XYZ file of C-alpha atoms in Angstrom:
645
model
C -44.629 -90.985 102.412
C -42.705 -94.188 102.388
C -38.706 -93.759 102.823
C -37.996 -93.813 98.753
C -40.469 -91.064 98.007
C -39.319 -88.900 101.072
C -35.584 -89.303 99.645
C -37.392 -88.116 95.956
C -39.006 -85.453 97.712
C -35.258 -83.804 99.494
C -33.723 -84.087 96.499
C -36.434 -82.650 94.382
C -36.283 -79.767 96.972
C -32.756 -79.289 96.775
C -32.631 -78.771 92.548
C -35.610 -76.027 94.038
C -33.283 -74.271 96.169
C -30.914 -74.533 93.912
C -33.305 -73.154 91.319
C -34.242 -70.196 93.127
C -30.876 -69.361 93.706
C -30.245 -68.944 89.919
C -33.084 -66.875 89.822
C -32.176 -64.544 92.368
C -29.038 -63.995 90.313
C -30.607 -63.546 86.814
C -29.807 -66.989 85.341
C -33.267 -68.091 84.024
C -31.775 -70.965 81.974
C -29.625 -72.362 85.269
C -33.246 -72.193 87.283
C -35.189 -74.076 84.459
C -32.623 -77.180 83.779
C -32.701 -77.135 87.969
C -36.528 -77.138 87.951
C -36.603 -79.968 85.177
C -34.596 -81.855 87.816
C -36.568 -81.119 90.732
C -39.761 -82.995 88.702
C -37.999 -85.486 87.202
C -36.899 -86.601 91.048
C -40.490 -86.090 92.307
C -43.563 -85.002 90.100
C -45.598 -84.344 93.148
C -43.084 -81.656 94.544
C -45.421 -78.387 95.430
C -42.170 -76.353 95.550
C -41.329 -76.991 91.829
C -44.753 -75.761 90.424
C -44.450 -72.432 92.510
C -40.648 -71.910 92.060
C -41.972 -72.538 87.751
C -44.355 -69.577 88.451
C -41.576 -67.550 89.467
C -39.680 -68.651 86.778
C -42.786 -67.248 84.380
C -43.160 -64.030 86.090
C -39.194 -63.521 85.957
C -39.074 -64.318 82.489
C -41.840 -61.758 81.118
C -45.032 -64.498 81.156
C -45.283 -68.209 81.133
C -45.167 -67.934 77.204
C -41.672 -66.210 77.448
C -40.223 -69.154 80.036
C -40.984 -72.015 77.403
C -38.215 -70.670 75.728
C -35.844 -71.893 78.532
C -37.759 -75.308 77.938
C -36.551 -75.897 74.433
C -38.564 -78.726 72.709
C -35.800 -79.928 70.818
C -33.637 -81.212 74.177
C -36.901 -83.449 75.227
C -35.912 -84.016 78.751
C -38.890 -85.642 80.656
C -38.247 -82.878 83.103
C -38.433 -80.180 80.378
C -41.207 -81.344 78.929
C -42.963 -81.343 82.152
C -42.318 -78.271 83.057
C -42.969 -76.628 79.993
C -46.689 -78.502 80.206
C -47.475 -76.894 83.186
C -46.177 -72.972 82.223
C -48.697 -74.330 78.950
C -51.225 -74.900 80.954
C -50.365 -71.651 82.941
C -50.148 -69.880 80.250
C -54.065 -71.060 79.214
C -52.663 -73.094 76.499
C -54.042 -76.065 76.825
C -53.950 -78.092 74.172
C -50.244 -77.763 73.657
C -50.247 -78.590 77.491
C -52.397 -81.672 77.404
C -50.044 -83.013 74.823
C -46.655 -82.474 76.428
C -48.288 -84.095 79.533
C -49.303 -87.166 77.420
C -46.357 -87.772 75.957
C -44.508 -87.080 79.724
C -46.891 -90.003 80.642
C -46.160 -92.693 77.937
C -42.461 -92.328 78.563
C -42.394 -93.176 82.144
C -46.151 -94.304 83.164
C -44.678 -95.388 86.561
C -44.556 -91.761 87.860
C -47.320 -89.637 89.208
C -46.894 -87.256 86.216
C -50.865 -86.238 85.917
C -51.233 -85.663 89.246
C -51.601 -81.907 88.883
C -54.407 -79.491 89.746
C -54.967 -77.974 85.976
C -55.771 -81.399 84.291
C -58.645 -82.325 87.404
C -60.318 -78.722 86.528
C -63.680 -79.860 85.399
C -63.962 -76.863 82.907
C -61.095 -78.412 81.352
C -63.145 -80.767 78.668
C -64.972 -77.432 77.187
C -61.370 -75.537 76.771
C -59.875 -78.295 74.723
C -61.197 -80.051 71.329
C -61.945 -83.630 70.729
C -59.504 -83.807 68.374
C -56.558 -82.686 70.892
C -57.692 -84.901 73.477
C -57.883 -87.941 70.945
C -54.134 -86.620 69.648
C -53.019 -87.120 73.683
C -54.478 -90.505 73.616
C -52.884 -92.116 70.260
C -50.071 -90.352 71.654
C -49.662 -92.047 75.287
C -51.531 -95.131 73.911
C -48.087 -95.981 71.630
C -46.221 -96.883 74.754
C -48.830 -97.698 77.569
C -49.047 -101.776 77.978
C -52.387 -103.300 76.913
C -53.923 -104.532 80.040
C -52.463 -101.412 81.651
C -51.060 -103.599 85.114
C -52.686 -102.222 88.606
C -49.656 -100.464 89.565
C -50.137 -98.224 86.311
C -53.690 -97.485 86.521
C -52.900 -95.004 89.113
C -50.588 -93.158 87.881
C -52.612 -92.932 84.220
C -55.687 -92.744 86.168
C -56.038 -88.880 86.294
C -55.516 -88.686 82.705
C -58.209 -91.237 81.886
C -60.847 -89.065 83.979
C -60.239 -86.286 81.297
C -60.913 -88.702 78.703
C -64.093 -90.107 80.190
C -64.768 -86.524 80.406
C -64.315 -85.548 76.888
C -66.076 -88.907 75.738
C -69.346 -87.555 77.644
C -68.607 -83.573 76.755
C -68.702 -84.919 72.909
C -71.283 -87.476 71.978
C -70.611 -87.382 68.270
C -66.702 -87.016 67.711
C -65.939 -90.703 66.347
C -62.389 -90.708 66.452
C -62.466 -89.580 70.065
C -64.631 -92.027 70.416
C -62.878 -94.804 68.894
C -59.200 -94.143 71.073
C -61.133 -93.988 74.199
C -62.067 -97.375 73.202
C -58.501 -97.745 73.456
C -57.671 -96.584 76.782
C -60.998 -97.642 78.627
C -59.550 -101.700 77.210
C -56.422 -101.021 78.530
C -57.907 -100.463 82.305
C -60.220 -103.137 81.664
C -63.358 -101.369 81.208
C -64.774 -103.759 78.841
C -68.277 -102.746 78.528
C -66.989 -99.053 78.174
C -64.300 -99.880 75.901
C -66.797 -101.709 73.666
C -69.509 -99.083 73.338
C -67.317 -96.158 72.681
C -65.675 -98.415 70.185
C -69.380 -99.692 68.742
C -70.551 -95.584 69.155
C -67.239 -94.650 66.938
C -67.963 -97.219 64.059
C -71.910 -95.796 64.007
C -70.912 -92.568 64.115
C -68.640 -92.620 60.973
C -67.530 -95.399 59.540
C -63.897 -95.686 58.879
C -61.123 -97.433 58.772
C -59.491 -96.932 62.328
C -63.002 -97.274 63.675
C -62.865 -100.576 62.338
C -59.564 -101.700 63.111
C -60.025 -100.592 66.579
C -63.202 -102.034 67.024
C -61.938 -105.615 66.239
C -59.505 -105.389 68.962
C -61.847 -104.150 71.512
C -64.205 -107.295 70.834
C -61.666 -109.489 70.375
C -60.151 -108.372 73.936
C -63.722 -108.761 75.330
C -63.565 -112.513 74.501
C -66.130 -112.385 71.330
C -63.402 -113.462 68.583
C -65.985 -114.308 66.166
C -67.609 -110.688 66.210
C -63.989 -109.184 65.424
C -63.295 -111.207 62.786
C -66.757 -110.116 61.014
C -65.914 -106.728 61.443
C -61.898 -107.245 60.108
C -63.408 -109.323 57.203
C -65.804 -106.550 56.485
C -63.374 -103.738 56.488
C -60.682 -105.875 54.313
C -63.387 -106.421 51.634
C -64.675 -102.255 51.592
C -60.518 -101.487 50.878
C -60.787 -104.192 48.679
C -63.610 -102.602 46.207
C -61.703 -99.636 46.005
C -58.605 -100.597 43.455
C -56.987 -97.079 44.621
C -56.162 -98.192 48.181
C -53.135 -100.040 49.502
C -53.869 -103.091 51.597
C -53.429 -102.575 55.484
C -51.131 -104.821 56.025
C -51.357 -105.145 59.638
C -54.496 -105.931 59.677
C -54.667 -108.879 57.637
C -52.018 -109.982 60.037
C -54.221 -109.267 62.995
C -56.680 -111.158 60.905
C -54.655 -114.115 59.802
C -53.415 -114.095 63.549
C -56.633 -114.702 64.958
C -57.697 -117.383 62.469
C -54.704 -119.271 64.176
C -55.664 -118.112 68.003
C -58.808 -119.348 67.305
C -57.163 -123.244 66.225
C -57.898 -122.223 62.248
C -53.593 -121.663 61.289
C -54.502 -122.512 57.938
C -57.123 -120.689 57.141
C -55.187 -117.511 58.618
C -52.017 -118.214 56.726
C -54.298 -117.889 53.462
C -55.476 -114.570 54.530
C -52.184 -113.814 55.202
C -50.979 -114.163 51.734
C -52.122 -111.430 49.241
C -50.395 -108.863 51.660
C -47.231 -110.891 51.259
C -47.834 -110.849 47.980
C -48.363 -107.185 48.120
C -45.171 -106.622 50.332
C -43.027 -109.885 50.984
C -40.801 -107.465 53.224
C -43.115 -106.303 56.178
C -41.830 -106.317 59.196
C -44.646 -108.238 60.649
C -46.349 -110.341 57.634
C -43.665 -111.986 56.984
C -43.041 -113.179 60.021
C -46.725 -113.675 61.196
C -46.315 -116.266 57.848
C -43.952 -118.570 59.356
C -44.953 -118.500 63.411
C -48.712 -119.399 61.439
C -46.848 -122.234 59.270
C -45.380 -123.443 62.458
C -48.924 -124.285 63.894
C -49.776 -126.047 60.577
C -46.351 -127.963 60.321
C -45.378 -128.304 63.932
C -41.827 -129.155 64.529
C -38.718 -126.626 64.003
C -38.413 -125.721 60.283
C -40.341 -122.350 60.762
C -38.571 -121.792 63.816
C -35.227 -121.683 61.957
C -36.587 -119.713 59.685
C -38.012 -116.975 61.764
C -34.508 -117.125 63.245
C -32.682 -116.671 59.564
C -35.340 -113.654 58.792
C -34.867 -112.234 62.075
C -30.539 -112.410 61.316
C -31.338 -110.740 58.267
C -33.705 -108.088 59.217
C -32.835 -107.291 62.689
C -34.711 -104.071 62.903
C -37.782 -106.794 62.341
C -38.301 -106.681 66.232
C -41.992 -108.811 65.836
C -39.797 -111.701 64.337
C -37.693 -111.854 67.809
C -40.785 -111.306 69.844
C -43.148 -114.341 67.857
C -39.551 -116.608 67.944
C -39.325 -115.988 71.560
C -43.280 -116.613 72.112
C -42.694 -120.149 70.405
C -39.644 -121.362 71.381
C -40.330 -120.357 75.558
C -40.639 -123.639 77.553
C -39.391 -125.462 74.718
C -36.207 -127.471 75.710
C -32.962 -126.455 73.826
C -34.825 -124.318 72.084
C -35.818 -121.796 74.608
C -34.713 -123.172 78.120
C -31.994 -125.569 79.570
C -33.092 -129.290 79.427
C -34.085 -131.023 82.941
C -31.934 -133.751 84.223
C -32.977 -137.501 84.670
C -30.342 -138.867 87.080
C -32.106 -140.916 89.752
C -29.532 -138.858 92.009
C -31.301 -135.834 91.115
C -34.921 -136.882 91.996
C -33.529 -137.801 95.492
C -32.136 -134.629 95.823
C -35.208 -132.832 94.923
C -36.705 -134.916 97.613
C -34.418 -134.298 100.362
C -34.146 -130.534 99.677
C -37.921 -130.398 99.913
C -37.614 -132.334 103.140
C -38.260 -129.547 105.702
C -36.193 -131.767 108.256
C -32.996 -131.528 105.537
C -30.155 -128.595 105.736
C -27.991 -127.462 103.748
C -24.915 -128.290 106.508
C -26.535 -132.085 106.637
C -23.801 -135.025 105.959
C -25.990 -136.647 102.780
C -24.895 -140.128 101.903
C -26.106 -141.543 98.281
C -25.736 -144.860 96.962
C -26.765 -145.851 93.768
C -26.658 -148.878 91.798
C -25.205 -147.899 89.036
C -22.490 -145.044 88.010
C -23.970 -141.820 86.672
C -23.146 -138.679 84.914
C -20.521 -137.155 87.240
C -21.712 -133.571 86.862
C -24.620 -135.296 88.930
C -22.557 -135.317 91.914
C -21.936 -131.207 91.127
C -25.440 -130.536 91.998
C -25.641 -133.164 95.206
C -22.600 -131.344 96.377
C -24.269 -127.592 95.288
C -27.466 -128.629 97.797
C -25.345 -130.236 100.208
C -21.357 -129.059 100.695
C -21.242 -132.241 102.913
C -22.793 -135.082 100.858
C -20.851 -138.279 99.688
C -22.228 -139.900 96.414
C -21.231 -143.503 95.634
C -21.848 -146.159 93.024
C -22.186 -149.681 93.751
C -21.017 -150.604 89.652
C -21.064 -149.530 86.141
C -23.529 -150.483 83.692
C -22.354 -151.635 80.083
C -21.702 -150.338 77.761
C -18.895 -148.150 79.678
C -20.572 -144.325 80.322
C -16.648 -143.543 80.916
C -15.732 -144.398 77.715
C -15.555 -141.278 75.220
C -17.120 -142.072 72.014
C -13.862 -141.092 69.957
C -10.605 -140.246 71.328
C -10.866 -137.042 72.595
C -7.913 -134.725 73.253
C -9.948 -132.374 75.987
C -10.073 -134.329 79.389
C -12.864 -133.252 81.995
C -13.154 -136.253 83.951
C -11.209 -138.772 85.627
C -12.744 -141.428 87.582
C -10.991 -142.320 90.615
C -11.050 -145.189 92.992
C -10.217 -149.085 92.653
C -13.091 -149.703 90.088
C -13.660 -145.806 89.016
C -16.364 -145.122 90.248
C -15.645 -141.864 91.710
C -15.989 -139.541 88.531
C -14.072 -136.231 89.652
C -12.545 -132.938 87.937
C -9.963 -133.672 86.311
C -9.306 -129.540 85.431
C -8.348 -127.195 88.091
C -10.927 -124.915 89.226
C -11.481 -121.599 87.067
C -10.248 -117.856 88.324
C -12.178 -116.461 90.727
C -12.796 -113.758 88.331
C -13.581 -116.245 85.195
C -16.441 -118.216 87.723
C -17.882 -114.679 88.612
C -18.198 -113.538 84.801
C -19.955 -116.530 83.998
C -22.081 -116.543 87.215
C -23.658 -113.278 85.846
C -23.878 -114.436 82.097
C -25.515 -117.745 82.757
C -29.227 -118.375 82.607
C -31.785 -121.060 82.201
C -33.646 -119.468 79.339
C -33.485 -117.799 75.935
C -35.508 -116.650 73.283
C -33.648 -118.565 71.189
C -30.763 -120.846 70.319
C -29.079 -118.137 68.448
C -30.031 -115.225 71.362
C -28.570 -117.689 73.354
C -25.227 -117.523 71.415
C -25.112 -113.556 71.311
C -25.922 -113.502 74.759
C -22.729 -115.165 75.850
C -20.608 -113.150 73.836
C -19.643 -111.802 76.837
C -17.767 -114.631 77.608
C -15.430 -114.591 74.567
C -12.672 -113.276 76.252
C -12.026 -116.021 78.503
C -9.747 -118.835 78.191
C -10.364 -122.190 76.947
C -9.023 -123.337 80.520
C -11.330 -121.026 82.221
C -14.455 -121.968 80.409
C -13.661 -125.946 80.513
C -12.866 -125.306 84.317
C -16.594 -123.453 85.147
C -17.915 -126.622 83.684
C -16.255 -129.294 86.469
C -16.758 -126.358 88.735
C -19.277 -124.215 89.067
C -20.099 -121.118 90.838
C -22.659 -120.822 93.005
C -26.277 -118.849 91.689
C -26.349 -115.268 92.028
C -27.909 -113.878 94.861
C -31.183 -113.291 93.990
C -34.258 -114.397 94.706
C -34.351 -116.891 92.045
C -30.880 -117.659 92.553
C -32.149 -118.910 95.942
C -34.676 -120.995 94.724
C -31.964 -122.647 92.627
C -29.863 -123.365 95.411
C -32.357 -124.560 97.404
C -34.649 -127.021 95.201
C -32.978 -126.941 92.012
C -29.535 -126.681 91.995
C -28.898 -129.065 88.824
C -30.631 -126.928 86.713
C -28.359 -124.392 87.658
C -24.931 -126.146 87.169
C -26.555 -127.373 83.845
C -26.963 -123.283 83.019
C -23.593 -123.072 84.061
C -22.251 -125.492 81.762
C -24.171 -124.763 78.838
C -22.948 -121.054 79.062
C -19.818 -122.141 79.623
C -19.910 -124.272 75.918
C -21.537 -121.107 74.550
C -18.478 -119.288 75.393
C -16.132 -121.789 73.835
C -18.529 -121.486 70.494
C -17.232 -117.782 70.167
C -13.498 -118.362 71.539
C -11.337 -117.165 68.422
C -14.231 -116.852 66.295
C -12.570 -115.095 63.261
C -10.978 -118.754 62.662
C -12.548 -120.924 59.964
C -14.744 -123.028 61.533
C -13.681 -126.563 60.114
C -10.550 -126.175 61.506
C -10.990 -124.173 64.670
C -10.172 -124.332 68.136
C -13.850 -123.372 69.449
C -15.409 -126.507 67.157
C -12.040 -128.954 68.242
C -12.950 -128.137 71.961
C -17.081 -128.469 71.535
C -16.351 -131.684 69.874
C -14.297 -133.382 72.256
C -16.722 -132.429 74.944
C -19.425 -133.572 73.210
C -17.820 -137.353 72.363
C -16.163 -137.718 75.358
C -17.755 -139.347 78.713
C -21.684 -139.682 79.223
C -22.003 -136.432 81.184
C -24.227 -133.773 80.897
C -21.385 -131.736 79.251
C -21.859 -133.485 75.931
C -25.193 -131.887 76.286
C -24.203 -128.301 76.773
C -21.917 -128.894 73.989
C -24.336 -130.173 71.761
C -26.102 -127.043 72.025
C -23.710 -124.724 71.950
C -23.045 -126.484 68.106
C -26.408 -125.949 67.614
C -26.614 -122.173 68.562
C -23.376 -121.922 66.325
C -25.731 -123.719 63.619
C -28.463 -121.552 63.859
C -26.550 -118.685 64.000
C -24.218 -119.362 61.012
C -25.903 -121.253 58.035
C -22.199 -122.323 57.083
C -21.775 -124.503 59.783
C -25.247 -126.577 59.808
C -24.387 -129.814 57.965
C -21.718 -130.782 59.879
C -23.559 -129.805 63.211
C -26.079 -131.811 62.216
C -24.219 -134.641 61.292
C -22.294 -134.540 64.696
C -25.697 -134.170 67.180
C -26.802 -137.170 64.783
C -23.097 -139.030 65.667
C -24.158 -138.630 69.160
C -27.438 -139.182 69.319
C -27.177 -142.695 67.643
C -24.507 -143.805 69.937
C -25.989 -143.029 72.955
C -29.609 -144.457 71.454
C -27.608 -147.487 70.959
C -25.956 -147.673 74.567
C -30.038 -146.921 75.591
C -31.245 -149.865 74.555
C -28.700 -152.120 77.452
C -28.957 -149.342 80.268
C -30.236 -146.203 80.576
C -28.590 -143.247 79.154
C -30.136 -140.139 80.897
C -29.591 -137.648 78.063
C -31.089 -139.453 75.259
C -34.446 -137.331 75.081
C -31.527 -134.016 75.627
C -29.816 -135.359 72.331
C -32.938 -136.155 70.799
C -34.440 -132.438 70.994
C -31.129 -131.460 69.975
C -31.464 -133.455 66.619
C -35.045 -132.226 66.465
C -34.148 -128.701 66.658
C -31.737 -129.038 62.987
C -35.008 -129.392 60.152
C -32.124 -129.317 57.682
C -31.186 -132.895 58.046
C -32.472 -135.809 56.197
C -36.414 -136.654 57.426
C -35.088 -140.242 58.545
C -32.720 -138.489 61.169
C -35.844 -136.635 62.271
C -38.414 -139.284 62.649
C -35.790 -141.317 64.431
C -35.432 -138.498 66.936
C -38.864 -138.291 66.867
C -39.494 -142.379 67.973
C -37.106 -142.389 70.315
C -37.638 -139.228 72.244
C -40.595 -140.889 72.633
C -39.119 -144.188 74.218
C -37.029 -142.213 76.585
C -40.094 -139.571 77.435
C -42.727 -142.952 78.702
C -39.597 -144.840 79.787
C -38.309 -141.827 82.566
C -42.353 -141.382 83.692
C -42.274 -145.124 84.918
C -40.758 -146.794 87.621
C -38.404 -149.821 87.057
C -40.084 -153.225 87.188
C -37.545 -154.488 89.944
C -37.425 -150.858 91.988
C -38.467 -152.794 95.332
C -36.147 -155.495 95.019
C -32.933 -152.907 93.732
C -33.632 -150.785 97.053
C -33.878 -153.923 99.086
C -30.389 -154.804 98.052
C -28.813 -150.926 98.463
C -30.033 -150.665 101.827
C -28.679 -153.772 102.563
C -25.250 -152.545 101.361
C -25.512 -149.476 102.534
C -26.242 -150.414 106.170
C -23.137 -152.649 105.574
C -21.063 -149.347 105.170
C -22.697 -147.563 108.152
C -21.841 -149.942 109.985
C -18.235 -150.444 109.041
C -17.670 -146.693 109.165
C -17.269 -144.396 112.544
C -19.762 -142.193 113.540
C -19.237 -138.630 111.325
C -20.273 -136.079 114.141
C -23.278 -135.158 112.375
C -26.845 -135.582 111.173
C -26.945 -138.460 108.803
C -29.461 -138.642 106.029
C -29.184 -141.668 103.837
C -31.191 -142.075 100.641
C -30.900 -145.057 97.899
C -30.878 -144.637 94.489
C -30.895 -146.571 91.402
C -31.942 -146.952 87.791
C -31.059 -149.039 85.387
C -32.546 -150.752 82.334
């Protein structure tokens, strides 16, 4: 035993001592909640299955003690217990199906490792259509491949089914959800000839359904699509039965699997027709017009039906599928700053530490949430900026009345906070809210509504200053090769928790859209982009709001295409997938987007035509400064950056 399952196993003993203790003094319903206990801390426990036989002999029989196991309180405990005085008892049908469903509601536990379901007389005592009752039952919740870790614990249970499978050679339907467990532990050619076997055998609908999944699973797409087809045409010459709806989605969806969206989405549509409402049609429909349309219209509207029908969990899993690894739309955007390609290089430097004294020069002045991450990889870095490329990045778009940023020195080129830094307990709330992905913009926005509660102050302060990543091992990784992609998380959850300050205020007028606004007009920073999707997530969450959100990402966008086209303006592809992500505005909006995400996209994969001749000149002046400068006590690494158009 490793140290977690000896801990199981003292505690499991304990609730037996415990147990037997209540016995001794009459109290039969005491010693069964205590025995419930004991397995629920450790199914294995040898003391809990003979302190349950002394329960059954003090309670008149093993029949008499399932009383004390009452099968409306289903505690997995209970229900464990009461499978084994079942099986005890010689009942063991009743048994095998309390022990199934023990199984599908926590599969991680050694629940069928006990002696009465390993009995090989066991397949003759039970009937096929118990055993294929246990299977549908634990097949509801068991995850299809089962993962190694599983196959274990289930494996005991699976035994008895091969078992049964071979004890009855013509039960179909046994048959048939064998199928269904032998796919799940990746017994393919088993899985497929049970499932072949249950179709011969008689002919039904669930042999058929189930028999398209097991070839499809096998890689042979083509052969479960004939046998779908076939099935949907025999309910179809018989005008008394209602279309299976789910499985002219399962149908429709693997028409588009197989690169045929089309052609799916018009076998998709006489069971919309038939029921416009299901909770998976419809929204197979749209994920299925998003493959034939691209872009985000069907996204939004998986979104809308999913704010509608909530209960519709497939819409919220098919949203998530689509939108994951999808910028804005399911994951923070990546930064472009030459500043934070040198950083990635020098934190993958195994020479670099964290404690190193990290000088950066660049040619020209950047987004100062830039030097946020430099600092977040290295506490000791100084970042510097030899000039500022026109048109002014300082320069807020409109005047703005929310101030992030001043930029200090004798030509301002040190961009600094100009807020004070959040509460401690502010930084820490949004330190456990923030994340780098979604589902979608609008789970985005209901995630942070945790945040609602904090100050306007607060929330604009976590933004110039943010906390470090949790500790955890991805919060490590963070810190250690990406840390702008964390203060970008930061920020962006930060926004999102300005989108729901005062929220029961109109939103043409409110505080939450006054503050969003400013940050998103005010100087080139990767704020504006956090912001901007916070307005978005506020768009896509509230149809109200989406024409002016659009026209304000559209605002943006334009001026910052515009400054694009004399410099470089690293969030120009952020704003454009922002703009791409509204399908209500105008198609000229769109395709501009479109164009210029494009620019931006083959303009940040090349290098700049005069990249020797820019670093010549930094190291020049930056070996000017070393050498002006004392000594600083410690290691010294000195990179050159520089980008400009």
């Amino acid at each position: 035993m490793d140290e977690r399952q000896r801990d199981e196993r003292l505690e499991a003993e304990g609730e037996v001592a415990v147990a037997r203790l209540a016995l001794d003094s009459g109290d039969l319903r005491h010693a069964a909640a205590h025995l419930g206990n004991a397995l629920t801390a450790d199914p294995r426990c040898p003391d809990a299955y003979e302190a349950l036989i002394e329960l059954g002999a003090a309670a008149g029989g093993h029949g008499a003690a399932l009383e004390l196991f009452p099968s409306d309180e289903p505690f997995i405990g209970s229900v464990a217990c009461a499978a084994q005085l079942h099986a005890a008892a010689g009942q063991w049908e009743p048994a095998l199906s309390a022990l199934a469903s023990v199984i599908g509601a926590d599969p991680e536990r050694p629940w069928a490792e006990v002696a009465w379901l390993a009995d090989p007389e066991l397949p003759g005592r039970v009937s096929p259509d118990a055993v294929t009752q246990a299977i549908a039952s634990l097949s509801r919740t068991l995850p299809d491949p089962l993962p190694a870790e599983l196959q274990g614990t289930v494996r005991p249970f699976y035994a008895l089914v091969r078992a049964a499978v071979a004890a009855h050679p013509g039960h179909s339907l046994l048959h048939a959800m064998a199928s269904t467990l032998a796919r799940r532990f990746g017994d393919t050619a088993d899985a497929v000839a049970w499932a072949e076997r249950a179709q011969r055998i008689e002919p039904g609908h669930w042999q058929a359904v189930i028999l398209g999944t097991t070839l499809n699973a096998a890689g042979r797409p083509g052969d479960a699509l004939a046998v779908w087809e076939a099935e949907i045409a025999r309910e179809g010459a018989d005008p008394d039965r209602e279309p299976d709806v789910n499985l002219y989605v399962d149908v429709a969806e693997l028409y588009g699997r197989t690169g045929r969206p089309a052609q799916g989405l018009a076998r998709l549509e006489p069971a919309l027709a038939a029921e416009p409402d299901h909770p998976k049609a419809a929204p197979a429909a749209l994920a299925l017009r998003h493959a034939v349309d691209g872009g985000t219209e069907h996204l939004l509207a998986l979104a809308d039906h999913l704010r509608t029908h909530p209960d519709h969990g497939y819409a919220a899993h098919l949203l998530g599928e689509l939108c994951a690894n999808e910028p804005w739309l399911g994951e923070v955007h990546p930064a472009f700053e030459a500043s934070v390609n040198v950083l990635h290089q020098m934190l993958a430097d195994p020479k670099s530490a964290r404690h190193h004294e990290i000088e950066l020069l660049g040619s020209a002045l950047e987004a100062p949430s830039t030097r946020l991450a430099v600092l977040m990889g290295f506490p000791n870095a100084k970042v510097d900026y030899q000039s500022v490329a026109a048109p002014d990045p300082r320069m807020p778009q409109y005047r703005v009345e929310t101030e992030l940023w001043r930029f200090e020195g004798a030509e301002g080129l040190r961009g600094r906070p100009a807020v004070a830094p959040p509460s401690p307990e502010a930084a820490e709330l949004v330190r456990q809210v923030a994340s780098l992905t979604w589902s979608a913009p609008s789970a985005a926005y209901d995630h942070a509504v945790r945040l609602a509660g904090l100050s306007v102050l607060d929330l604009l302060a976590v933004c110039a200053h943010p906390p470090l990543p949790r500790e955890d091992e991805q919060g490590a990784y963070l810190l250690g090769r990406r840390p702008e992609m964390w203060v970008r998380a930061v920020q962006t959850f930060a926004c999102l928790g300005l989108a729901h300050h005062r929220a029961d205020e109109p939103w043409p007028g409110s505080r939450r859209r006054a503050v969003l606004v400013d940050l998103l007009f005010g100087p080139e920073d990767w704020t504006n982009e956090a912001a901007g999707f916070a307005l978005l997530a506020v768009a896509w969450t509230d149809p109200a709001t989406r024409e002016d959100v659009g026209a304000l990402l559209v605002d943006r966008m334009m001026a910052v295409g515009t400054a694009w086209q004399e410099r470089d303006a690293t969030v120009l592809a952020s704003f454009c997938h922002l703009v791409l992500a509204c399908p209500w505005l105008r198609p000229t909006f769109l395709e501009l987007a479109a164009r210029m995400l494009a620019a931006a996209t083959e303009f940040h994969a090349q290098a700049p035509p005069d990249d020797a001749e820019r670093r010549a000149d930094l190291t020049s002046a930056l070996r000017a400064r070393t050498a002006a400068e004392p000594p600083r006590g410690r290691s010294l690494l000195t990179r050159l950056f520089g980008r400009n158009r």
